[in-house]
CSV table of C-alpha atoms and ligand atoms in Angstrom, one decimal:
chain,number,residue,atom,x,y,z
A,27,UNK,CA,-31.2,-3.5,15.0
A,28,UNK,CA,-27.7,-4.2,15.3
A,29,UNK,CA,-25.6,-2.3,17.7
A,30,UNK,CA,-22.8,0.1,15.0
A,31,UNK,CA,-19.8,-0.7,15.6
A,32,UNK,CA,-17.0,1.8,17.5
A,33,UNK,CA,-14.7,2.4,14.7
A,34,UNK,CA,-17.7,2.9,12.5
A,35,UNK,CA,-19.1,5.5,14.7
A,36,UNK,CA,-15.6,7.2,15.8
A,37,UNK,CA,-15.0,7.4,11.6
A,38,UNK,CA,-18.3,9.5,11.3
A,39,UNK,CA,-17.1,12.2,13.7
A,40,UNK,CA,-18.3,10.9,17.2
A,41,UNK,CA,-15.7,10.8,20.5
A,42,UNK,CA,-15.9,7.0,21.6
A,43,UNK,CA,-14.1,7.2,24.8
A,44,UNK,CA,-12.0,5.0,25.6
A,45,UNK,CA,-11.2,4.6,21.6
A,46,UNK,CA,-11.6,1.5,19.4
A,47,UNK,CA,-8.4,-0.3,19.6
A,48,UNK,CA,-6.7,-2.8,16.5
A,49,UNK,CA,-3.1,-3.6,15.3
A,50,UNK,CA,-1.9,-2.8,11.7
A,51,UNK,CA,-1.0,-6.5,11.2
A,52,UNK,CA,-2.7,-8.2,13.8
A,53,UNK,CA,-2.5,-11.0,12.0
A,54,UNK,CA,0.9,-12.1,11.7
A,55,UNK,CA,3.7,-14.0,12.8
A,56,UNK,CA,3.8,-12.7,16.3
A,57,UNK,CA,1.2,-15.0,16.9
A,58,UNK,CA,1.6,-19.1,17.3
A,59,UNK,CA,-2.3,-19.6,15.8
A,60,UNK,CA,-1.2,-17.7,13.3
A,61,UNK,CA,2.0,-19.8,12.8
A,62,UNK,CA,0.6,-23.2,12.4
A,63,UNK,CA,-2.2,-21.9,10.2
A,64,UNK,CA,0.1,-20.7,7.8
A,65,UNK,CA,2.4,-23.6,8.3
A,66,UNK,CA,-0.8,-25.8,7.7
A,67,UNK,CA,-1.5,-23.6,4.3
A,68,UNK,CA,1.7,-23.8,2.8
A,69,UNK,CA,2.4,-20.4,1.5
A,70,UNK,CA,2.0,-16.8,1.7
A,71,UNK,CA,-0.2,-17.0,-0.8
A,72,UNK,CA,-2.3,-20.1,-0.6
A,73,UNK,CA,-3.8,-18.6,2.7
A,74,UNK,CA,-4.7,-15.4,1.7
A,75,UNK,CA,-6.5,-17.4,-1.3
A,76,UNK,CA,-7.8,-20.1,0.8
A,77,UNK,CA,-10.9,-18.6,2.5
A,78,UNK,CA,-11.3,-20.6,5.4
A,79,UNK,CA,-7.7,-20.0,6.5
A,80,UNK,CA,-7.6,-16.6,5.7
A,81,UNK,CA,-10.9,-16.2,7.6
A,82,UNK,CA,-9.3,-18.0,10.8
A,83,UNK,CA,-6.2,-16.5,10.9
A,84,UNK,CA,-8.0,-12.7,10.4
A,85,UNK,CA,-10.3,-13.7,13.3
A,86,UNK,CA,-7.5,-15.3,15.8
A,87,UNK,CA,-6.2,-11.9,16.9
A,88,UNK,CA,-9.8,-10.6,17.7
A,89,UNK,CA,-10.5,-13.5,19.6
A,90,UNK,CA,-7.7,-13.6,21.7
A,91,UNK,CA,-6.9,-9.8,22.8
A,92,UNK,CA,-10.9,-8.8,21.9
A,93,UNK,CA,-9.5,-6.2,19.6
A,94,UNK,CA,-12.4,-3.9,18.2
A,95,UNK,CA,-11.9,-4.7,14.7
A,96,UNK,CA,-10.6,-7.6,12.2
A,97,UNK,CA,-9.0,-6.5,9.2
A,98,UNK,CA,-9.1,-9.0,6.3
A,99,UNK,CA,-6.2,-10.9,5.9
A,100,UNK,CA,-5.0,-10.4,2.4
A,101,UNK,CA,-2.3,-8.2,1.0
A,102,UNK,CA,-1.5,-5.0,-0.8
A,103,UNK,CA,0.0,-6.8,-4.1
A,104,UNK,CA,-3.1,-10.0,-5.1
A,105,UNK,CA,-3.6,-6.2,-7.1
A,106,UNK,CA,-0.4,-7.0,-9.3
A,107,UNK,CA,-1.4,-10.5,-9.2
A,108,UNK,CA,-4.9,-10.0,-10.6
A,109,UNK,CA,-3.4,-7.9,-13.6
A,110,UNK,CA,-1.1,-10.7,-14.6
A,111,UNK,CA,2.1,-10.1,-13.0
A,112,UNK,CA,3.9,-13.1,-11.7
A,113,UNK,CA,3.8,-12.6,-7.3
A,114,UNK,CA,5.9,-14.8,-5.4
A,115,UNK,CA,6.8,-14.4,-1.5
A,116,UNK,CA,10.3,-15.5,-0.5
A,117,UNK,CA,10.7,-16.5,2.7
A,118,UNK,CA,12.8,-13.9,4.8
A,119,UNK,CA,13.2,-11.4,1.6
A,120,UNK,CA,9.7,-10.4,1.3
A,121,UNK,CA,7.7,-9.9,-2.4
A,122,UNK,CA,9.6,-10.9,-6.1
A,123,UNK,CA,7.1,-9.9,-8.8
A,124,UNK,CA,8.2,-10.4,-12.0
A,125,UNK,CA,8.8,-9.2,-15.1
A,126,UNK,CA,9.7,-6.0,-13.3
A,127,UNK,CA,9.4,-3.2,-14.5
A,128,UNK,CA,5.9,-3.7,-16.2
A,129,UNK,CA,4.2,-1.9,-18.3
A,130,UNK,CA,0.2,-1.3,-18.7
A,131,UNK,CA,0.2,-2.9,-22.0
A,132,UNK,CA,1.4,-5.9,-20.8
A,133,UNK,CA,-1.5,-6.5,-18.1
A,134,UNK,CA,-5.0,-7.4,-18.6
A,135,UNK,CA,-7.3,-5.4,-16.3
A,136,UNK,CA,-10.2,-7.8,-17.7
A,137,UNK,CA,-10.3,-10.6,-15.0
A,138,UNK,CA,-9.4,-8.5,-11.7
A,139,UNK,CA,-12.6,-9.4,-9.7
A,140,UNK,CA,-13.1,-13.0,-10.8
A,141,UNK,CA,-9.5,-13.8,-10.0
A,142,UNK,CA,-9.9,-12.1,-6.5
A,143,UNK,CA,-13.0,-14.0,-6.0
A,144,UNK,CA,-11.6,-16.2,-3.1
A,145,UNK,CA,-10.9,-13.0,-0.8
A,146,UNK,CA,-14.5,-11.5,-1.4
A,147,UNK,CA,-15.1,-15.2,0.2
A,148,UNK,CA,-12.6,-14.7,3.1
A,149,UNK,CA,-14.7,-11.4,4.0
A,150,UNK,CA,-17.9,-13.0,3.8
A,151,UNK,CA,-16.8,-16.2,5.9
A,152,UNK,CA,-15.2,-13.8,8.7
A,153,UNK,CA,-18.8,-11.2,8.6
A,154,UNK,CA,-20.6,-14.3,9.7
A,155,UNK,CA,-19.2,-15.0,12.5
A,156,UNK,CA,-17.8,-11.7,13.5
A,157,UNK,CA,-20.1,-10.5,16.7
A,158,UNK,CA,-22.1,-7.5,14.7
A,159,UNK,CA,-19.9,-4.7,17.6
A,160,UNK,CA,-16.6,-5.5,16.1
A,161,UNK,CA,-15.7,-4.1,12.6
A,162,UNK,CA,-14.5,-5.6,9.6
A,163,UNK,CA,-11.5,-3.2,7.9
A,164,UNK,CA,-11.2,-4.1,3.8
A,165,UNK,CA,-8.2,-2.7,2.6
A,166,UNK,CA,-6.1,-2.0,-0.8
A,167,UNK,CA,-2.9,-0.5,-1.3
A,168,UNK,CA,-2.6,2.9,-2.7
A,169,UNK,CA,-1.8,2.9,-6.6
A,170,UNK,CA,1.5,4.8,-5.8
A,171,UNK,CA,2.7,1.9,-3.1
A,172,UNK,CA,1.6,-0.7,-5.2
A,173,UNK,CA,3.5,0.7,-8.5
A,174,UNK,CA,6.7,0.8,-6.5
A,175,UNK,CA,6.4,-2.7,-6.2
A,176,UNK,CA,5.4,-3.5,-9.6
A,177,UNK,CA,8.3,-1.2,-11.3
A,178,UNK,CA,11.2,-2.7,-8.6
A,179,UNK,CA,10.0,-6.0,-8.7
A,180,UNK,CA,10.6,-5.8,-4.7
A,181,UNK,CA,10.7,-3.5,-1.6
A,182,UNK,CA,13.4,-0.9,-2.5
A,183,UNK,CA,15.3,1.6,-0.8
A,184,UNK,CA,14.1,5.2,-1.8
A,185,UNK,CA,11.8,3.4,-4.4
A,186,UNK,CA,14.4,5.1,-6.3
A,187,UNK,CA,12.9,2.7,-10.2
A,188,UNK,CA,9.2,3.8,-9.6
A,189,UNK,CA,10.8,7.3,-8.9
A,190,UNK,CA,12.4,7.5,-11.7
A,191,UNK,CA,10.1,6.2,-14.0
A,192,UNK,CA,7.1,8.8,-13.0
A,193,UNK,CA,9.8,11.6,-14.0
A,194,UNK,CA,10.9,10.1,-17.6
A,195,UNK,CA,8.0,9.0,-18.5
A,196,UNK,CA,4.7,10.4,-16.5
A,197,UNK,CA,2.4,9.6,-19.5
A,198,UNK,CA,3.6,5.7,-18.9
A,199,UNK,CA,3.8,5.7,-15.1
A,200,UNK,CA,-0.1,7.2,-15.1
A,201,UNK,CA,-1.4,4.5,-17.6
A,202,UNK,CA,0.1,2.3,-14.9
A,203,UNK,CA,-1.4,4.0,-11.8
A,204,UNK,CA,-4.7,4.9,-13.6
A,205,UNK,CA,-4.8,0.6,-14.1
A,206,UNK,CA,-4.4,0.4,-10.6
A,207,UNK,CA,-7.0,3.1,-10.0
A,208,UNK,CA,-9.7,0.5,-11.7
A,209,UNK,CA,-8.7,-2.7,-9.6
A,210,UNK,CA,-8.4,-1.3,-6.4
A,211,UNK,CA,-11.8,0.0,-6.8
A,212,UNK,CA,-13.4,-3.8,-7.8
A,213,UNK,CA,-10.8,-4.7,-5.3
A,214,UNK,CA,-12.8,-2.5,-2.4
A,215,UNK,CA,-16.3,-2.5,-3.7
A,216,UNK,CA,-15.9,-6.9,-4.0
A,217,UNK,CA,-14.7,-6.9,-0.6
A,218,UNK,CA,-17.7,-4.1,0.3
A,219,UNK,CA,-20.5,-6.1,-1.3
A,220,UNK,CA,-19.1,-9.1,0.3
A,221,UNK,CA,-19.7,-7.6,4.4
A,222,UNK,CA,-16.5,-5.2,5.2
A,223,UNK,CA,-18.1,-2.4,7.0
A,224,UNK,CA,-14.8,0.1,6.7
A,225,UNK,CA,-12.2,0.6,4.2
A,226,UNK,CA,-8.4,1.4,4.2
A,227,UNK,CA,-6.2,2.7,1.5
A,228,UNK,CA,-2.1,1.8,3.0
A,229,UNK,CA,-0.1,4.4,1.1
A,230,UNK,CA,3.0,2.9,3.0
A,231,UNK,CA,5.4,4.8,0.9
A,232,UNK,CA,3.4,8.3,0.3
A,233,UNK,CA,7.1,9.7,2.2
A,234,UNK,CA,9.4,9.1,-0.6
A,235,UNK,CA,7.6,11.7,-2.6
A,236,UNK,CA,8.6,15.2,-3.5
A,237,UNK,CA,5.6,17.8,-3.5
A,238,UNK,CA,4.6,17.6,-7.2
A,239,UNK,CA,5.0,13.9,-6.7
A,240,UNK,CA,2.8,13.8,-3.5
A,241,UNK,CA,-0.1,15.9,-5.6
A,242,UNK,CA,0.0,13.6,-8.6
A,243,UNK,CA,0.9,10.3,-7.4
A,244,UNK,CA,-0.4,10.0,-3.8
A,245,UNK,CA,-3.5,12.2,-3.6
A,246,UNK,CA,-4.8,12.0,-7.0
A,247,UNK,CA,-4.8,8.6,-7.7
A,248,UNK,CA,-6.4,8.2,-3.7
A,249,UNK,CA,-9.0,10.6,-4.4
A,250,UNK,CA,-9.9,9.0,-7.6
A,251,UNK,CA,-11.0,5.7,-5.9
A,252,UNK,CA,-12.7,7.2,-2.8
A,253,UNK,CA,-14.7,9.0,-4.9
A,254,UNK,CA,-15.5,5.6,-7.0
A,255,UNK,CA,-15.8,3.7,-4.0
A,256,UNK,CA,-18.0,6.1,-2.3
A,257,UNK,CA,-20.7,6.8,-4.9
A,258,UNK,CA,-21.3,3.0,-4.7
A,259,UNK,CA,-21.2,3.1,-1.2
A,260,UNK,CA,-21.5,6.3,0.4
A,261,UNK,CA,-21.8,5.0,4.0
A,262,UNK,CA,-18.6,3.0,3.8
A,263,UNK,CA,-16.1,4.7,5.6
A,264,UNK,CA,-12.7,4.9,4.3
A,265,UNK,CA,-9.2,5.8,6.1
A,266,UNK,CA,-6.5,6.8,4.2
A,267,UNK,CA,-2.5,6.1,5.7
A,268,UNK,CA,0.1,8.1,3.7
A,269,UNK,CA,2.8,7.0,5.7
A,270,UNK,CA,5.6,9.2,6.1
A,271,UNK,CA,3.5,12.3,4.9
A,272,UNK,CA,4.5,14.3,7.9
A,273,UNK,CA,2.5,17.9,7.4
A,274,UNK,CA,1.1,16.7,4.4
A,275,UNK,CA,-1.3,14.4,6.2
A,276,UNK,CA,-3.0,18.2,6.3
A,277,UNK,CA,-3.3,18.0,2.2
A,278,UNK,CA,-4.1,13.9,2.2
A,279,UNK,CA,-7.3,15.2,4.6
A,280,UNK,CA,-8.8,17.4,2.6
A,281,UNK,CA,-8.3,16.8,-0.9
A,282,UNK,CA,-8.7,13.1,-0.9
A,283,UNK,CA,-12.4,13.0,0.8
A,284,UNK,CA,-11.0,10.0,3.1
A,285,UNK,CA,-13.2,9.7,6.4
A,286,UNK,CA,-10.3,9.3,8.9
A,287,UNK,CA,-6.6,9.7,8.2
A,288,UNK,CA,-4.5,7.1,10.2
A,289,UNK,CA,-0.9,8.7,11.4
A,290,UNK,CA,2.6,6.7,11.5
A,291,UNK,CA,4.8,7.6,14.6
A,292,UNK,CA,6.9,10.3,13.4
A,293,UNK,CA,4.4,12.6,13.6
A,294,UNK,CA,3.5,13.6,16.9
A,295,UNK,CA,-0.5,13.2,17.3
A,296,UNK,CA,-0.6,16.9,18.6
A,297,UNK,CA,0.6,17.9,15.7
A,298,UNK,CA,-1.8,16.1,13.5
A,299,UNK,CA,-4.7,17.3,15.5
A,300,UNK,CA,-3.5,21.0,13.9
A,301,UNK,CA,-3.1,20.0,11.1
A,302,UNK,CA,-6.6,17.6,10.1
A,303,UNK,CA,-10.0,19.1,10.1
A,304,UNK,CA,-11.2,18.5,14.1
A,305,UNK,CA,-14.2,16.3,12.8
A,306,UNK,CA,-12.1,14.2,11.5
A,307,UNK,CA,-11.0,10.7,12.8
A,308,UNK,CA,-7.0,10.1,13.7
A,309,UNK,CA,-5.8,6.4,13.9
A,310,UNK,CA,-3.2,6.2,15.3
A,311,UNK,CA,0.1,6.4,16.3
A,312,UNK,CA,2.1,4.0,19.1
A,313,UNK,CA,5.8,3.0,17.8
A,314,UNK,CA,5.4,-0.6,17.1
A,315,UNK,CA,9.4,-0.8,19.0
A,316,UNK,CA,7.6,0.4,22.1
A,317,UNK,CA,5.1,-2.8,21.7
A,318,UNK,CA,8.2,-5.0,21.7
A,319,UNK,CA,9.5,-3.4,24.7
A,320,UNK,CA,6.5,-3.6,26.7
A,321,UNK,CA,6.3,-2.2,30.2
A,322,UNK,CA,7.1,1.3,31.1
A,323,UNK,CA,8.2,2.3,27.8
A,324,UNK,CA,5.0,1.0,26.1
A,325,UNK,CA,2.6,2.5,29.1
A,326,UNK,CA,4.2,5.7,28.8
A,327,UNK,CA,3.8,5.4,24.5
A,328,UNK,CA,0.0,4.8,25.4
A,329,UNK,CA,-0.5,7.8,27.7
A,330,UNK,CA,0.6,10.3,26.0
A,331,UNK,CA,-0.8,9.5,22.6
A,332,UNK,CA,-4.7,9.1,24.7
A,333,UNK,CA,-4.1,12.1,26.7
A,334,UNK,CA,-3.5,14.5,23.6
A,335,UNK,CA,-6.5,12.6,22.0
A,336,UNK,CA,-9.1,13.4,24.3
A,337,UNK,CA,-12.0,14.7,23.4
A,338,UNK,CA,-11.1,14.0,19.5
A,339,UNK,CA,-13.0,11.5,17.5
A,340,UNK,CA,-9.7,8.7,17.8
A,341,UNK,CA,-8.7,5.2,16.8
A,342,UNK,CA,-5.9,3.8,19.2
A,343,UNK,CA,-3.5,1.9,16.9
A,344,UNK,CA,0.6,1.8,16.2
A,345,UNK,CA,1.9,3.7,13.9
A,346,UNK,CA,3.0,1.1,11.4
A,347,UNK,CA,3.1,-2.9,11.3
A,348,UNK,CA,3.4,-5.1,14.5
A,349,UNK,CA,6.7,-6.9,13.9
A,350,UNK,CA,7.2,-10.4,14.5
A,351,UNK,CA,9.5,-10.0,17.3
A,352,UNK,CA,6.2,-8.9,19.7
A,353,UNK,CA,5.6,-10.8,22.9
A,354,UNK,CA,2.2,-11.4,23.1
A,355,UNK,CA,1.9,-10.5,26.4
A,356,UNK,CA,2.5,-7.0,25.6
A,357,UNK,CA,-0.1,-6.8,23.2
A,358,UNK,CA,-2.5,-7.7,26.2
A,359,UNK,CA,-1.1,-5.3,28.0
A,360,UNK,CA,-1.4,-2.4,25.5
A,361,UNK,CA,-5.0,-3.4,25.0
A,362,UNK,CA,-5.8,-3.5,28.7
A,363,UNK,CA,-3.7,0.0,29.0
A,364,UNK,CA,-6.2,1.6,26.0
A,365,UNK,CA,-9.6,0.8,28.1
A,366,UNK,CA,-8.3,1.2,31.5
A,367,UNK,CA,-7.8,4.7,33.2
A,368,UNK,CA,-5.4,6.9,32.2
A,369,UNK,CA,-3.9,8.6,35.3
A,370,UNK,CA,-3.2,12.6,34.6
B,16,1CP,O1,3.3,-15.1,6.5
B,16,1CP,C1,4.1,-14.2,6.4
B,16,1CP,O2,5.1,-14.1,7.1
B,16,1CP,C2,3.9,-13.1,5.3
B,16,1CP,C3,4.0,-11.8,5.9
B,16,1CP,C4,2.8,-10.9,5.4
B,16,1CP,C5,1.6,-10.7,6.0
B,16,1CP,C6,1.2,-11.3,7.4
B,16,1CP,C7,2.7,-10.3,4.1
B,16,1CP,C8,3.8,-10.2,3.1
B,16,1CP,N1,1.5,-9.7,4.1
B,16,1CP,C9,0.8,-9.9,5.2
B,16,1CP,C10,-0.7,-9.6,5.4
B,16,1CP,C11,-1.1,-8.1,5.2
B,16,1CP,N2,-0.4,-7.2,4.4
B,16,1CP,C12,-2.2,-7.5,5.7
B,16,1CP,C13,-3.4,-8.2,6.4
B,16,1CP,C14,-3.3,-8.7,7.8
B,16,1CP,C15,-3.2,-7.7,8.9
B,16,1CP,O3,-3.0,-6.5,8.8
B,16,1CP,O4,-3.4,-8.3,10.0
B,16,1CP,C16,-2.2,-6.2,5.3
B,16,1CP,C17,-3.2,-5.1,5.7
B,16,1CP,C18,-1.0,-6.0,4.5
B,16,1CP,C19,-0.7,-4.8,3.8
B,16,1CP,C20,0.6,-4.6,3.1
B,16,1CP,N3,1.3,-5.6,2.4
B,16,1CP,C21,1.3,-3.4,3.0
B,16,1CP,C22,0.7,-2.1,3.6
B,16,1CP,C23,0.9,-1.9,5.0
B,16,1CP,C24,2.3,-1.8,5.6
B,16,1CP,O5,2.6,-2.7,6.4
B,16,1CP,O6,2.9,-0.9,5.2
B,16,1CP,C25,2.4,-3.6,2.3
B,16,1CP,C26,3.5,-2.5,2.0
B,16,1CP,C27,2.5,-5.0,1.9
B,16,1CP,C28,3.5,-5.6,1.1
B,16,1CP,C29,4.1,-6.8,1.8
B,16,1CP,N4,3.4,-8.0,1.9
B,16,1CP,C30,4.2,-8.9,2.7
B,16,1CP,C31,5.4,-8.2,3.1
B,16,1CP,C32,6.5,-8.8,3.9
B,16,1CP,C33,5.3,-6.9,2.6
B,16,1CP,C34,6.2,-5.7,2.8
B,16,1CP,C35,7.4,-5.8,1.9
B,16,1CP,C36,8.3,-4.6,2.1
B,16,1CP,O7,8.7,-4.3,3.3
B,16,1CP,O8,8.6,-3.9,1.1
């Protein structure tokens, strides 16, 4: 019988102390592996769709800082991809997908899992050598975070197009999100069959939202594929992340039937604790600038966030992406911090 992992058990309720630690975007370019990996893959792309990159470079952050969880390396938008949009990463600008804005009618939702094919390979690459304590995190976008991308074309401001869009023309805007609905779910239940043992839905815009907005487009369309997800596989957990939610994250708990909720660092952890049913998990929520500091400023960032989390069912992470900018060192140092003592 094989020893269940940490964030598996923390994510059904139980108080792991110290907590499960990983980084949202542990894989990245903080890291030199990671550097000549991608360098040796070309681009963006071709490693998240060749699986035995994509399996190295989700494992070299694991191996090096013996993290308690890999999280496939992938990304949000192979979702826009698979539906026939044009994806292209430009180096230093981020995303262009194009033509932008897109409509459903344009897309074909037909081929979704046979074109993602290569990542379900990436997860089952990375399960086989992953030691059976250590976690492996799945993960789509949320429909709402993905249409901003596929309405702008691009990261914008305000998502001000998407927005807009959702106001003129809701009946539009849902075919689109209700399309994402669909291939998120063969998006998760692919990488779910394939030997991820968790789930996470990354609403990283949920914040723009008004509250109509946040009931329609955020916690519907959420709900819609947890439900999906989970009456193929109930014992999967699943976290949710609306970023930028603040009280709200109260809502996104309870209506969207996500196991854990994982909290950016606006939101003071004590205040989550109120506002999140206490069985719940919290992941969460170190600023990522304190990361790139490093030394008092990050010790005192880890302290406070595992002082007010004790005795609560807890996932030590930051509150958003590491940036590239991170000295390694510090990310040691953070790790060693989370299982050490924590002096009152
Ligand atoms: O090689 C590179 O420099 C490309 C940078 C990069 C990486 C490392 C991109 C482009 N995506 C990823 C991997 C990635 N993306 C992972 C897996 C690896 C890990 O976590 O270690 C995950 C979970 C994501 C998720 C993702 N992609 C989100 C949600 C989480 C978040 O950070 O808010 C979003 C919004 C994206 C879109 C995206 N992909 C890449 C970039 C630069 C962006 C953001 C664009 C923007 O800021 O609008």
């Amino acid at each position: 019988v094989s020893e269940r992992a940490k964030l598996v058990r923390v994510l059904s309720g139980e108080v792991v102390e110290p907590p499960p630690v990983w980084i949202m975007r542990q894989a990245g370019r903080y890291l030199p592996e990671y550097r000549k990996t991608r360098e040796k893959a070309g681009s963006f792309l071709d490693l998240c769709f060749t699986p035995e990159l994509a399996a190295e470079v989700t494992l070299q952050p694991v191996r090096r800082f013996d993290l308690d969880a890999a999280i496939l390396f992938s990304d949000i938008l192979v979702i826009p991809l698979a539906l026939g949009q044009s994806v292209r990463f430009e180096e230093g600008q981020g995303p262009v997908l194009s033509p932008a804005p897109i409509d459903s009618v344009a897309l074909d939702p037909s081929r979704v899992a046979e074109k993602l094919a290569p990542i379900f390979e990436t997860v089952r690459l990375t399960r086989a050598v992953l030691p059976r304590d250590k976690a492996l995190i799945g993960f789509c976008g949320a429909p709402w975070t993905v249409a901003t991308y596929m309405i702008a074309g691009r990261g914008s401001a305000e998502h001000l197009p998407a927005r807009r869009l959702a106001l003129e023309e809701p009946a539009r805007f849902q075919a689109l999100i209700d399309m994402i609905v669909d291939a998120s779910v063969d998006y998760l239940t692919g990488q779910i069959d394939a030997g991820a043992d968790i789930v996470k839905i990354f609403d990283s815009w949920a914040g723009v939202l008004d509250a109509e907005g946040f009931e329609r487009w955020a916690i519907t369309p959420v709900r819609s594929i947890v439900e999906r997800v989970k009456a193929m596989h109930p014992r999967v957990p699943i976290i949710g992340f609306p970023r930028g939610a603040g009280a709200r994250v109260g809502a996104f708990a309870r209506e969207t039937g996500v196991d854990g909720v994982a909290i950016d660092w606006t939101l003071p952890m004590r205040d989550a604790c109120e506002l999140v049913p206490a069985s719940m998990a919290l992941q969460g929520n170190l600023d990522p600038l304190r990361l790139v500091v490093g030394g008092a400023a990050l010790d005192a960032g880890v302290d406070s966030i595992l002082r007010v989390m004790r005795g609560r069912p807890h996932i030590f992470n930051l509150g958003h992406g590491i940036t590239p900018d991170t000295p390694v060192e510090n990310v040691a140092r953070l790790v060693a911090r989370v299982r050490g003592k924590v002096a009152d």
